[in-house]
């Protein structure tokens, strides 16, 4: 069987995976297919080492970590567990929208709290939240909620805390999707009351993806953490809420570790780093006489359309194996140069996250009343860079946009 056929079959097999049980069965079929030409690059699955109710201890490359999964929280159990609760989603940005709609679709009691007549208020109405019934100004929503899910922007959490705090009364649960407000409390002044559970569920992906994966019947990976456990139920509640808002697998962390890794990740590989690397390569190719289309195809289009999805599905070794021996030789040889250069930058970044400099910058910038316009201006500048203008044209040629 040719490599192309075997990898196509492997892709198809992966797409059909609907549950862990199905995956376990399919994986051996898939491995056989891929093995025909790339024996050492067949996808592997790690079996759970221990299975107690609801929690698995998994071996991650030699380190054991606990993982919870949504299969242990079927919808009936969720509805029963939270039957006396009202989830108050405060803020309706990317996460408020994804988490709120998912929890509502799971059958839980959910209300949304945002500034009246702001952009989020209007969006919430479009998504079917009803003013006076399920959509309220922030303080009113908090007064109705038993689980207060603070999904305002991190800067707005600081700004609104003096108004919000008095409504976080004994017996309620305070929920965040980021360790930011609590960990950088020297700057945010957010000190949760002592008599409430304080938990975190942080989806490891955009709120838009939280919603789309849920609608596809899948779930996003999320982290959870407990900062304060007054009831003795904080952990169980966090895991239940993680499932309610659309998580598939749920990993344990602390508020500190979540916020530090998150701020590093988004400034590094996920957003800032990749932007910098794309730009650097594109500029070098252009400065050395290559056309915009060639530079874009060789930098972004091939990455996102061909190679990175292979990493996502099967791992880096599989992607390397799918490329030429010429490419592999060069890629392996040049890795260390990039590793060394980037580790310096990433260590610098980590220090600036850990010492609070990044939090300070983010709070200052995002507290500006015109923060949206400021970003719009910067994003407009990015959109107009030659690399992304060239990208628009390259994308327009894709079959889905070019039907004739
Ligand atoms: N974006 C993501 O995918 C992820 C976000 N997170 C975390 O989730 C939380 C929410 O983030 P995200 O969904 O991106 O939301 P945003 O950062 O986009 O915040 C949007 C909400 O904040 C409100 N808001 C902004 N300023 C104010 C203010 N001064 N007073 C009242 N409300 C205000 C907006 O209301 P209005 O429309 O009225 O201005 C809007 O509802 C954050 O802690 C973030 O770090 C975690 C994982 C991923
Ligand atoms: C990568 C950006 C993120 O941390 C996220 C989507 O996880 C965010 O803060 O939006
Ligand atoms: Mg993140
Ligand atoms: Mg983040």
CSV table of C-alpha atoms and ligand atoms in Angstrom, one decimal:
chain,number,residue,atom,x,y,z
A,1,UNK,CA,0.0,0.0,0.0
A,2,UNK,CA,1.4,3.4,-0.9
A,3,UNK,CA,2.2,6.0,1.8
A,4,UNK,CA,-0.5,8.3,0.4
A,5,UNK,CA,-3.2,5.6,0.7
A,6,UNK,CA,-2.1,4.5,4.1
A,7,UNK,CA,-2.1,8.0,5.5
A,8,UNK,CA,-5.5,8.7,3.9
A,9,UNK,CA,-6.9,5.6,5.6
A,10,UNK,CA,-5.3,6.7,8.8
A,11,UNK,CA,-6.9,10.1,8.6
A,12,UNK,CA,-10.3,8.6,7.8
A,13,UNK,CA,-10.0,6.2,10.7
A,14,UNK,CA,-9.2,9.1,13.0
A,15,UNK,CA,-12.1,11.2,11.8
A,16,UNK,CA,-14.5,8.3,12.6
A,17,UNK,CA,-13.4,8.2,16.2
A,18,UNK,CA,-16.4,9.1,18.2
A,19,UNK,CA,-15.5,7.8,21.6
A,20,UNK,CA,-12.6,6.4,23.5
A,21,UNK,CA,-13.9,2.8,23.1
A,22,UNK,CA,-14.3,3.2,19.4
A,23,UNK,CA,-10.8,4.8,19.3
A,24,UNK,CA,-9.2,1.8,21.0
A,25,UNK,CA,-10.7,-0.5,18.5
A,26,UNK,CA,-9.9,1.6,15.5
A,27,UNK,CA,-6.4,2.4,16.6
A,28,UNK,CA,-5.2,-1.1,15.8
A,29,UNK,CA,-6.7,-1.0,12.3
A,30,UNK,CA,-5.2,2.4,11.7
A,31,UNK,CA,-1.8,1.3,13.0
A,32,UNK,CA,-1.8,-1.7,10.7
A,33,UNK,CA,-2.6,0.6,7.7
A,34,UNK,CA,0.0,3.2,8.5
A,35,UNK,CA,2.5,0.5,9.4
A,36,UNK,CA,2.6,-0.8,5.8
A,37,UNK,CA,4.9,2.1,4.9
A,38,UNK,CA,5.9,4.0,8.0
A,39,UNK,CA,6.1,1.3,10.7
A,40,UNK,CA,7.7,3.5,13.3
A,41,UNK,CA,5.3,6.4,12.8
A,42,UNK,CA,2.0,4.7,13.5
A,43,UNK,CA,-0.1,6.6,16.0
A,44,UNK,CA,0.1,5.2,19.5
A,45,UNK,CA,-2.4,5.3,22.4
A,46,UNK,CA,-1.4,5.2,26.0
A,47,UNK,CA,-3.7,3.1,28.1
A,48,UNK,CA,-4.8,4.4,31.4
A,49,UNK,CA,-2.7,3.0,34.2
A,50,UNK,CA,-5.3,3.3,37.0
A,51,UNK,CA,-9.0,3.7,36.7
A,52,UNK,CA,-10.8,4.9,39.8
A,53,UNK,CA,-14.3,6.4,39.4
A,54,UNK,CA,-14.1,9.5,37.3
A,55,UNK,CA,-10.3,9.9,37.4
A,56,UNK,CA,-7.5,8.2,35.5
A,57,UNK,CA,-3.8,8.3,36.2
A,58,UNK,CA,-2.1,8.5,32.8
A,59,UNK,CA,1.6,8.1,32.0
A,60,UNK,CA,2.7,11.2,30.1
A,61,UNK,CA,6.1,10.2,28.8
A,62,UNK,CA,7.1,8.9,32.1
A,63,UNK,CA,5.3,11.4,34.4
A,64,UNK,CA,2.0,10.3,35.9
A,65,UNK,CA,-0.8,12.9,35.8
A,66,UNK,CA,-4.5,12.7,36.7
A,67,UNK,CA,-7.0,13.2,34.0
A,68,UNK,CA,-10.8,13.4,34.3
A,69,UNK,CA,-13.1,12.9,31.3
A,70,UNK,CA,-16.6,14.0,30.3
A,71,UNK,CA,-17.8,10.4,29.8
A,72,UNK,CA,-18.0,10.2,33.6
A,73,UNK,CA,-20.5,13.1,33.6
A,74,UNK,CA,-23.4,12.1,31.3
A,75,UNK,CA,-26.0,14.9,30.9
A,76,UNK,CA,-28.5,13.4,33.4
A,77,UNK,CA,-25.8,13.4,36.1
A,78,UNK,CA,-24.8,17.0,35.3
A,79,UNK,CA,-28.4,18.2,35.4
A,80,UNK,CA,-29.0,16.4,38.7
A,81,UNK,CA,-25.7,17.6,40.3
A,82,UNK,CA,-26.4,21.2,39.4
A,83,UNK,CA,-30.2,21.1,39.9
A,84,UNK,CA,-30.2,23.6,42.7
A,85,UNK,CA,-27.7,25.9,41.1
A,86,UNK,CA,-27.8,28.9,38.7
A,87,UNK,CA,-24.7,29.5,36.7
A,88,UNK,CA,-24.2,33.3,36.3
A,89,UNK,CA,-21.9,33.8,33.3
A,90,UNK,CA,-20.4,37.3,33.8
A,91,UNK,CA,-19.0,38.7,30.5
A,92,UNK,CA,-20.0,37.5,27.1
A,93,UNK,CA,-16.8,37.5,25.1
A,94,UNK,CA,-15.2,34.5,23.4
A,95,UNK,CA,-15.4,32.3,26.5
A,96,UNK,CA,-18.7,33.6,27.9
A,97,UNK,CA,-20.4,32.8,24.7
A,98,UNK,CA,-18.9,29.3,24.3
A,99,UNK,CA,-19.2,28.2,27.9
A,100,UNK,CA,-22.6,29.8,28.4
A,101,UNK,CA,-24.2,28.3,25.3
A,102,UNK,CA,-22.7,24.9,26.0
A,103,UNK,CA,-23.9,24.8,29.6
A,104,UNK,CA,-27.4,26.0,28.5
A,105,UNK,CA,-27.5,23.2,25.9
A,106,UNK,CA,-26.6,20.7,28.6
A,107,UNK,CA,-29.8,21.7,30.3
A,108,UNK,CA,-28.4,23.7,33.2
A,109,UNK,CA,-29.9,26.9,34.6
A,110,UNK,CA,-27.8,29.6,33.2
A,111,UNK,CA,-28.0,33.4,33.2
A,112,UNK,CA,-25.7,35.9,31.6
A,113,UNK,CA,-24.6,39.2,33.1
A,114,UNK,CA,-23.1,42.0,31.0
A,115,UNK,CA,-23.2,45.8,30.7
A,116,UNK,CA,-26.6,46.8,29.5
A,117,UNK,CA,-26.7,47.7,25.8
A,118,UNK,CA,-22.9,47.1,25.3
A,119,UNK,CA,-21.6,44.9,22.4
A,120,UNK,CA,-21.9,41.8,24.5
A,121,UNK,CA,-25.5,42.6,25.5
A,122,UNK,CA,-26.5,42.8,21.9
A,123,UNK,CA,-24.6,39.6,21.0
A,124,UNK,CA,-26.2,37.7,23.9
A,125,UNK,CA,-29.7,38.7,22.6
A,126,UNK,CA,-28.7,37.4,19.2
A,127,UNK,CA,-27.7,34.1,20.8
A,128,UNK,CA,-31.1,33.8,22.4
A,129,UNK,CA,-30.6,35.1,25.9
A,130,UNK,CA,-33.7,37.0,27.0
A,131,UNK,CA,-33.4,40.4,28.9
A,132,UNK,CA,-35.1,40.1,32.3
A,133,UNK,CA,-35.3,36.3,32.1
A,134,UNK,CA,-31.8,35.0,31.3
A,135,UNK,CA,-29.9,38.2,30.5
A,136,UNK,CA,-29.2,40.8,33.2
A,137,UNK,CA,-26.9,43.7,34.1
A,138,UNK,CA,-23.8,42.3,35.9
A,139,UNK,CA,-24.8,42.8,39.5
A,140,UNK,CA,-28.3,41.5,39.0
A,141,UNK,CA,-27.0,38.4,37.3
A,142,UNK,CA,-24.6,37.8,40.2
A,143,UNK,CA,-27.4,38.1,42.7
A,144,UNK,CA,-29.3,35.5,40.9
A,145,UNK,CA,-26.4,33.1,40.5
A,146,UNK,CA,-25.0,30.5,42.9
A,147,UNK,CA,-22.0,29.8,40.8
A,148,UNK,CA,-20.5,33.1,39.7
A,149,UNK,CA,-18.4,32.6,36.5
A,150,UNK,CA,-16.2,35.6,36.0
A,151,UNK,CA,-15.6,35.7,32.3
A,152,UNK,CA,-15.0,39.4,31.9
A,153,UNK,CA,-11.8,40.4,30.4
A,154,UNK,CA,-9.0,40.1,32.9
A,155,UNK,CA,-8.7,43.9,33.1
A,156,UNK,CA,-12.4,44.3,33.5
A,157,UNK,CA,-12.3,41.8,36.4
A,158,UNK,CA,-10.0,44.2,38.2
A,159,UNK,CA,-12.0,47.2,37.4
A,160,UNK,CA,-15.4,45.8,38.4
A,161,UNK,CA,-14.3,43.9,41.5
A,162,UNK,CA,-15.3,46.6,44.0
A,163,UNK,CA,-18.9,46.4,42.7
A,164,UNK,CA,-18.9,42.6,42.3
A,165,UNK,CA,-17.3,41.5,45.6
A,166,UNK,CA,-20.2,42.4,47.9
A,167,UNK,CA,-22.4,40.0,45.9
A,168,UNK,CA,-20.1,37.0,46.3
A,169,UNK,CA,-21.8,35.9,49.5
A,170,UNK,CA,-21.3,32.8,51.7
A,171,UNK,CA,-22.3,29.6,50.0
A,172,UNK,CA,-21.7,30.9,46.4
A,173,UNK,CA,-18.9,29.6,44.2
A,174,UNK,CA,-16.5,31.9,42.5
A,175,UNK,CA,-15.2,30.5,39.1
A,176,UNK,CA,-12.6,31.9,36.8
A,177,UNK,CA,-11.2,30.7,33.5
A,178,UNK,CA,-7.7,32.1,34.2
A,179,UNK,CA,-5.5,32.3,37.3
A,180,UNK,CA,-4.7,35.9,36.5
A,181,UNK,CA,-6.9,37.9,38.8
A,182,UNK,CA,-6.2,35.8,41.9
A,183,UNK,CA,-2.5,35.2,41.3
A,184,UNK,CA,-1.6,38.8,40.5
A,185,UNK,CA,-3.7,40.1,43.4
A,186,UNK,CA,-1.1,42.7,44.3
A,187,UNK,CA,-2.1,44.4,41.1
A,188,UNK,CA,-5.7,43.4,40.7
A,189,UNK,CA,-6.7,43.7,44.4
A,190,UNK,CA,-8.9,40.7,43.9
A,191,UNK,CA,-9.0,38.9,47.2
A,192,UNK,CA,-11.9,36.4,47.2
A,193,UNK,CA,-14.0,36.2,50.3
A,194,UNK,CA,-12.9,33.5,52.7
A,195,UNK,CA,-16.3,31.7,52.8
A,196,UNK,CA,-16.7,30.7,49.2
A,197,UNK,CA,-15.2,28.0,47.0
A,198,UNK,CA,-12.9,29.4,44.4
A,199,UNK,CA,-12.2,27.3,41.4
A,200,UNK,CA,-10.9,27.6,37.9
A,201,UNK,CA,-11.7,25.9,34.6
A,202,UNK,CA,-9.5,27.1,31.8
A,203,UNK,CA,-10.3,25.7,28.3
A,204,UNK,CA,-7.0,25.3,26.4
A,205,UNK,CA,-8.4,26.9,23.3
A,206,UNK,CA,-10.4,29.8,22.0
A,207,UNK,CA,-14.0,30.1,23.2
A,208,UNK,CA,-15.1,29.8,19.6
A,209,UNK,CA,-13.5,26.3,19.6
A,210,UNK,CA,-15.1,25.5,22.9
A,211,UNK,CA,-18.4,25.9,21.2
A,212,UNK,CA,-17.6,24.3,17.8
A,213,UNK,CA,-16.0,21.2,19.4
A,214,UNK,CA,-19.0,20.8,21.7
A,215,UNK,CA,-21.4,21.1,18.7
A,216,UNK,CA,-19.4,18.4,16.9
A,217,UNK,CA,-19.9,16.1,19.9
A,218,UNK,CA,-16.3,16.5,21.0
A,219,UNK,CA,-14.8,18.4,23.8
A,220,UNK,CA,-11.9,20.8,24.4
A,221,UNK,CA,-9.0,20.0,26.8
A,222,UNK,CA,-9.3,22.1,29.9
A,223,UNK,CA,-7.3,22.6,33.1
A,224,UNK,CA,-9.0,22.9,36.5
A,225,UNK,CA,-7.7,24.1,39.8
A,226,UNK,CA,-9.0,24.7,43.3
A,227,UNK,CA,-7.8,27.9,45.1
A,228,UNK,CA,-10.2,27.7,48.0
A,229,UNK,CA,-12.3,24.7,49.2
A,230,UNK,CA,-14.8,25.7,51.8
A,231,UNK,CA,-17.4,23.0,51.1
A,232,UNK,CA,-15.1,20.1,50.5
A,233,UNK,CA,-16.8,19.8,47.1
A,234,UNK,CA,-14.8,22.3,45.2
A,235,UNK,CA,-12.8,19.8,43.1
A,236,UNK,CA,-15.9,17.8,42.2
A,237,UNK,CA,-17.8,21.0,41.3
A,238,UNK,CA,-14.9,22.2,39.1
A,239,UNK,CA,-14.8,19.0,37.2
A,240,UNK,CA,-18.6,18.9,36.7
A,241,UNK,CA,-18.5,22.5,35.5
A,242,UNK,CA,-15.6,21.8,33.2
A,243,UNK,CA,-17.8,19.1,31.5
A,244,UNK,CA,-20.8,21.4,31.6
A,245,UNK,CA,-19.0,24.1,29.7
A,246,UNK,CA,-17.8,21.7,27.0
A,247,UNK,CA,-14.6,20.1,28.2
A,248,UNK,CA,-13.6,16.6,27.0
A,249,UNK,CA,-10.6,15.8,29.1
A,250,UNK,CA,-9.7,17.8,32.2
A,251,UNK,CA,-6.2,18.2,33.6
A,252,UNK,CA,-5.3,19.2,37.1
A,253,UNK,CA,-3.2,22.3,37.8
A,254,UNK,CA,-2.9,25.3,40.2
A,255,UNK,CA,-4.0,28.9,39.7
A,256,UNK,CA,-0.3,29.9,39.5
A,257,UNK,CA,0.8,27.2,37.0
A,258,UNK,CA,-2.2,27.9,34.8
A,259,UNK,CA,-1.7,31.6,34.5
A,260,UNK,CA,2.1,31.4,34.0
A,261,UNK,CA,1.9,28.6,31.3
A,262,UNK,CA,-1.0,30.4,29.6
A,263,UNK,CA,0.6,33.8,29.4
A,264,UNK,CA,3.9,32.2,28.2
A,265,UNK,CA,2.0,30.0,25.6
A,266,UNK,CA,0.0,32.8,24.1
A,267,UNK,CA,3.0,35.1,23.9
A,268,UNK,CA,5.1,32.3,22.6
A,269,UNK,CA,4.3,29.3,20.3
A,270,UNK,CA,0.6,29.9,20.1
A,271,UNK,CA,0.5,33.5,19.0
A,272,UNK,CA,3.4,35.9,19.4
A,273,UNK,CA,6.2,33.4,18.6
A,274,UNK,CA,4.5,32.0,15.5
A,275,UNK,CA,3.7,35.5,14.3
A,276,UNK,CA,7.4,36.5,14.7
A,277,UNK,CA,8.7,33.3,13.0
A,278,UNK,CA,6.3,33.6,10.0
A,279,UNK,CA,7.2,37.3,9.6
A,280,UNK,CA,11.0,36.6,9.8
A,281,UNK,CA,10.9,33.8,7.2
A,282,UNK,CA,8.6,35.8,4.9
A,283,UNK,CA,10.7,38.9,5.1
A,284,UNK,CA,14.0,37.0,4.4
A,285,UNK,CA,12.4,35.3,1.3
A,286,UNK,CA,11.1,38.6,0.0
A,287,UNK,CA,14.4,40.4,0.6
A,288,UNK,CA,16.2,37.7,-1.3
A,289,UNK,CA,14.0,38.1,-4.4
A,290,UNK,CA,11.1,35.6,-4.0
A,291,UNK,CA,7.6,36.6,-5.0
A,292,UNK,CA,4.9,37.2,-2.4
A,293,UNK,CA,3.0,34.1,-3.5
A,294,UNK,CA,6.0,31.9,-3.2
A,295,UNK,CA,7.0,33.4,0.2
A,296,UNK,CA,3.5,33.0,1.6
A,297,UNK,CA,3.0,29.4,0.2
A,298,UNK,CA,6.4,28.3,1.7
A,299,UNK,CA,5.8,30.0,5.0
A,300,UNK,CA,2.1,29.9,6.0
A,301,UNK,CA,0.0,28.0,3.5
A,302,UNK,CA,2.0,24.8,3.5
A,303,UNK,CA,2.3,25.0,7.3
A,304,UNK,CA,-1.4,25.4,8.0
A,305,UNK,CA,-2.8,23.4,5.2
A,306,UNK,CA,-0.4,20.4,5.0
A,307,UNK,CA,2.2,20.0,7.7
A,308,UNK,CA,0.8,21.4,10.9
A,309,UNK,CA,-2.4,19.3,10.7
A,310,UNK,CA,-0.2,16.2,10.4
A,311,UNK,CA,1.6,17.2,13.7
A,312,UNK,CA,-1.8,17.7,15.3
A,313,UNK,CA,-3.1,14.4,14.2
A,314,UNK,CA,-0.1,12.1,14.6
A,315,UNK,CA,2.9,14.0,16.0
A,316,UNK,CA,6.0,15.7,14.7
A,317,UNK,CA,7.8,12.4,13.8
A,318,UNK,CA,4.9,11.5,11.5
A,319,UNK,CA,5.0,14.9,9.8
A,320,UNK,CA,8.8,14.5,9.3
A,321,UNK,CA,8.3,11.0,7.9
A,322,UNK,CA,5.8,12.4,5.4
A,323,UNK,CA,8.4,14.9,4.1
A,324,UNK,CA,11.4,14.2,1.8
A,325,UNK,CA,14.7,12.8,3.2
A,326,UNK,CA,16.2,16.1,2.0
A,327,UNK,CA,13.8,18.1,4.1
A,328,UNK,CA,14.2,15.8,7.1
A,329,UNK,CA,18.0,16.1,7.0
A,330,UNK,CA,17.9,19.9,7.0
A,331,UNK,CA,15.1,20.2,9.5
A,332,UNK,CA,16.8,17.9,12.0
A,333,UNK,CA,20.2,19.7,11.5
A,334,UNK,CA,18.7,23.3,11.9
A,335,UNK,CA,16.5,22.5,14.9
A,336,UNK,CA,19.2,23.2,17.5
A,337,UNK,CA,19.9,26.7,16.1
A,338,UNK,CA,16.2,27.6,16.4
A,339,UNK,CA,16.0,25.9,19.8
A,340,UNK,CA,18.9,27.8,21.2
A,341,UNK,CA,17.7,31.2,19.8
A,342,UNK,CA,14.2,30.7,21.0
A,343,UNK,CA,15.0,29.3,24.5
A,344,UNK,CA,16.7,32.6,25.3
A,345,UNK,CA,13.6,34.6,24.3
A,346,UNK,CA,11.3,32.2,26.1
A,347,UNK,CA,13.3,32.3,29.3
A,348,UNK,CA,13.1,36.1,29.1
A,349,UNK,CA,9.4,35.9,28.5
A,350,UNK,CA,8.9,33.4,31.4
A,351,UNK,CA,10.7,35.8,33.8
A,352,UNK,CA,8.5,38.7,32.7
A,353,UNK,CA,5.4,36.7,33.2
A,354,UNK,CA,6.4,35.4,36.6
A,355,UNK,CA,7.5,38.8,37.9
A,356,UNK,CA,4.2,40.3,37.0
A,357,UNK,CA,5.5,42.7,34.2
A,358,UNK,CA,3.2,41.1,31.6
A,359,UNK,CA,0.2,41.3,33.9
A,360,UNK,CA,1.0,45.0,34.6
A,361,UNK,CA,1.3,45.8,30.9
A,362,UNK,CA,-1.9,43.9,30.1
A,363,UNK,CA,-3.9,45.5,32.9
A,364,UNK,CA,-2.7,49.0,31.9
A,365,UNK,CA,-3.4,48.6,28.2
A,366,UNK,CA,-6.7,46.8,28.5
A,367,UNK,CA,-8.1,49.2,31.1
A,368,UNK,CA,-8.1,52.0,28.6
A,369,UNK,CA,-11.7,53.0,27.8
A,370,UNK,CA,-10.8,52.8,24.0
A,371,UNK,CA,-9.0,49.4,24.3
A,372,UNK,CA,-11.2,47.9,21.5
A,373,UNK,CA,-10.3,50.7,19.1
A,374,UNK,CA,-6.6,50.5,20.0
A,375,UNK,CA,-6.7,46.8,19.1
A,376,UNK,CA,-8.7,47.3,16.0
A,377,UNK,CA,-6.0,49.7,14.8
A,378,UNK,CA,-3.2,47.2,15.5
A,379,UNK,CA,-5.0,44.3,13.9
A,380,UNK,CA,-5.7,46.5,10.9
A,381,UNK,CA,-2.0,47.1,10.6
A,382,UNK,CA,-1.3,43.4,10.7
A,383,UNK,CA,-4.1,42.7,8.2
A,384,UNK,CA,-2.5,45.1,5.8
A,385,UNK,CA,1.0,43.6,6.0
A,386,UNK,CA,2.1,42.3,2.7
A,387,UNK,CA,2.3,38.7,4.0
A,388,UNK,CA,-1.4,38.7,5.0
A,389,UNK,CA,-2.5,40.5,1.9
A,390,UNK,CA,-0.7,37.9,-0.2
A,391,UNK,CA,-2.4,35.3,2.0
A,392,UNK,CA,-5.8,36.6,1.2
A,393,UNK,CA,-5.2,36.0,-2.5
A,394,UNK,CA,-3.7,32.6,-1.9
A,395,UNK,CA,-6.7,31.6,0.2
A,396,UNK,CA,-9.1,32.9,-2.4
A,397,UNK,CA,-7.8,30.3,-4.8
A,398,UNK,CA,-8.8,27.4,-2.6
A,399,UNK,CA,-11.5,25.3,-4.2
A,400,UNK,CA,-14.1,26.2,-1.5
A,401,UNK,CA,-13.8,29.9,-2.5
A,402,UNK,CA,-13.3,29.4,-6.2
A,403,UNK,CA,-16.2,27.3,-7.6
A,404,UNK,CA,-16.3,27.4,-11.3
B,1,LIG,N1,-10.6,34.2,24.7
B,1,LIG,C1,-10.4,33.0,25.1
B,1,LIG,O1,-10.6,32.1,24.2
B,1,LIG,C2,-9.9,32.6,26.4
B,1,LIG,C3,-10.0,33.4,27.5
B,1,LIG,N2,-9.7,32.9,28.7
B,1,LIG,C4,-10.0,33.7,29.9
B,1,LIG,O2,-11.4,33.9,30.0
B,1,LIG,C5,-11.8,35.2,30.5
B,1,LIG,C6,-12.7,35.9,29.5
B,1,LIG,O3,-12.0,36.1,28.3
B,1,LIG,P1,-12.7,36.4,26.9
B,1,LIG,O4,-13.8,35.5,26.7
B,1,LIG,O5,-11.6,36.5,25.9
B,1,LIG,O6,-13.3,37.9,27.1
B,1,LIG,P2,-12.8,39.3,26.7
B,1,LIG,O7,-11.4,39.5,27.3
B,1,LIG,O8,-13.0,39.5,25.3
B,1,LIG,O9,-13.8,40.1,27.6
B,1,LIG,C7,-15.1,40.4,27.1
B,1,LIG,C8,-16.1,40.8,28.1
B,1,LIG,O10,-15.6,41.7,29.1
B,1,LIG,C9,-16.6,42.8,29.1
B,1,LIG,N3,-15.9,44.0,29.6
B,1,LIG,C10,-14.8,44.6,29.1
B,1,LIG,N4,-14.5,45.7,29.8
B,1,LIG,C11,-15.5,45.9,30.7
B,1,LIG,C12,-15.8,46.8,31.7
B,1,LIG,N5,-15.0,47.8,32.0
B,1,LIG,N6,-16.9,46.6,32.5
B,1,LIG,C13,-17.7,45.6,32.3
B,1,LIG,N7,-17.5,44.6,31.3
B,1,LIG,C14,-16.4,44.8,30.6
B,1,LIG,C15,-17.1,42.9,27.7
B,1,LIG,O11,-18.4,43.5,27.8
B,1,LIG,P3,-18.8,44.7,26.7
B,1,LIG,O12,-19.1,44.0,25.4
B,1,LIG,O13,-20.0,45.3,27.4
B,1,LIG,O14,-17.6,45.6,26.6
B,1,LIG,C16,-17.2,41.4,27.4
B,1,LIG,O15,-18.4,40.8,27.8
B,1,LIG,C17,-10.4,35.9,30.8
B,1,LIG,O16,-10.1,35.6,32.1
B,1,LIG,C18,-9.5,35.2,29.8
B,1,LIG,O17,-8.1,35.2,30.2
B,1,LIG,C19,-9.3,31.6,29.0
B,1,LIG,C20,-9.1,30.8,27.9
B,1,LIG,C21,-9.3,31.2,26.5
B,2,LIG,C1,-3.9,31.4,23.3
B,2,LIG,C2,-4.7,32.5,23.8
B,2,LIG,C3,-5.5,32.2,25.0
B,2,LIG,O1,-4.7,31.9,26.1
B,2,LIG,C4,-6.4,31.0,24.7
B,2,LIG,C5,-7.3,31.0,23.6
B,2,LIG,O2,-6.2,30.0,25.3
B,2,LIG,C6,-6.4,33.4,25.3
B,2,LIG,O3,-6.1,34.1,26.4
B,2,LIG,O4,-7.3,33.8,24.6
B,3,LIG,MG1,-5.0,30.0,26.9
B,4,LIG,MG1,-4.8,33.3,27.8
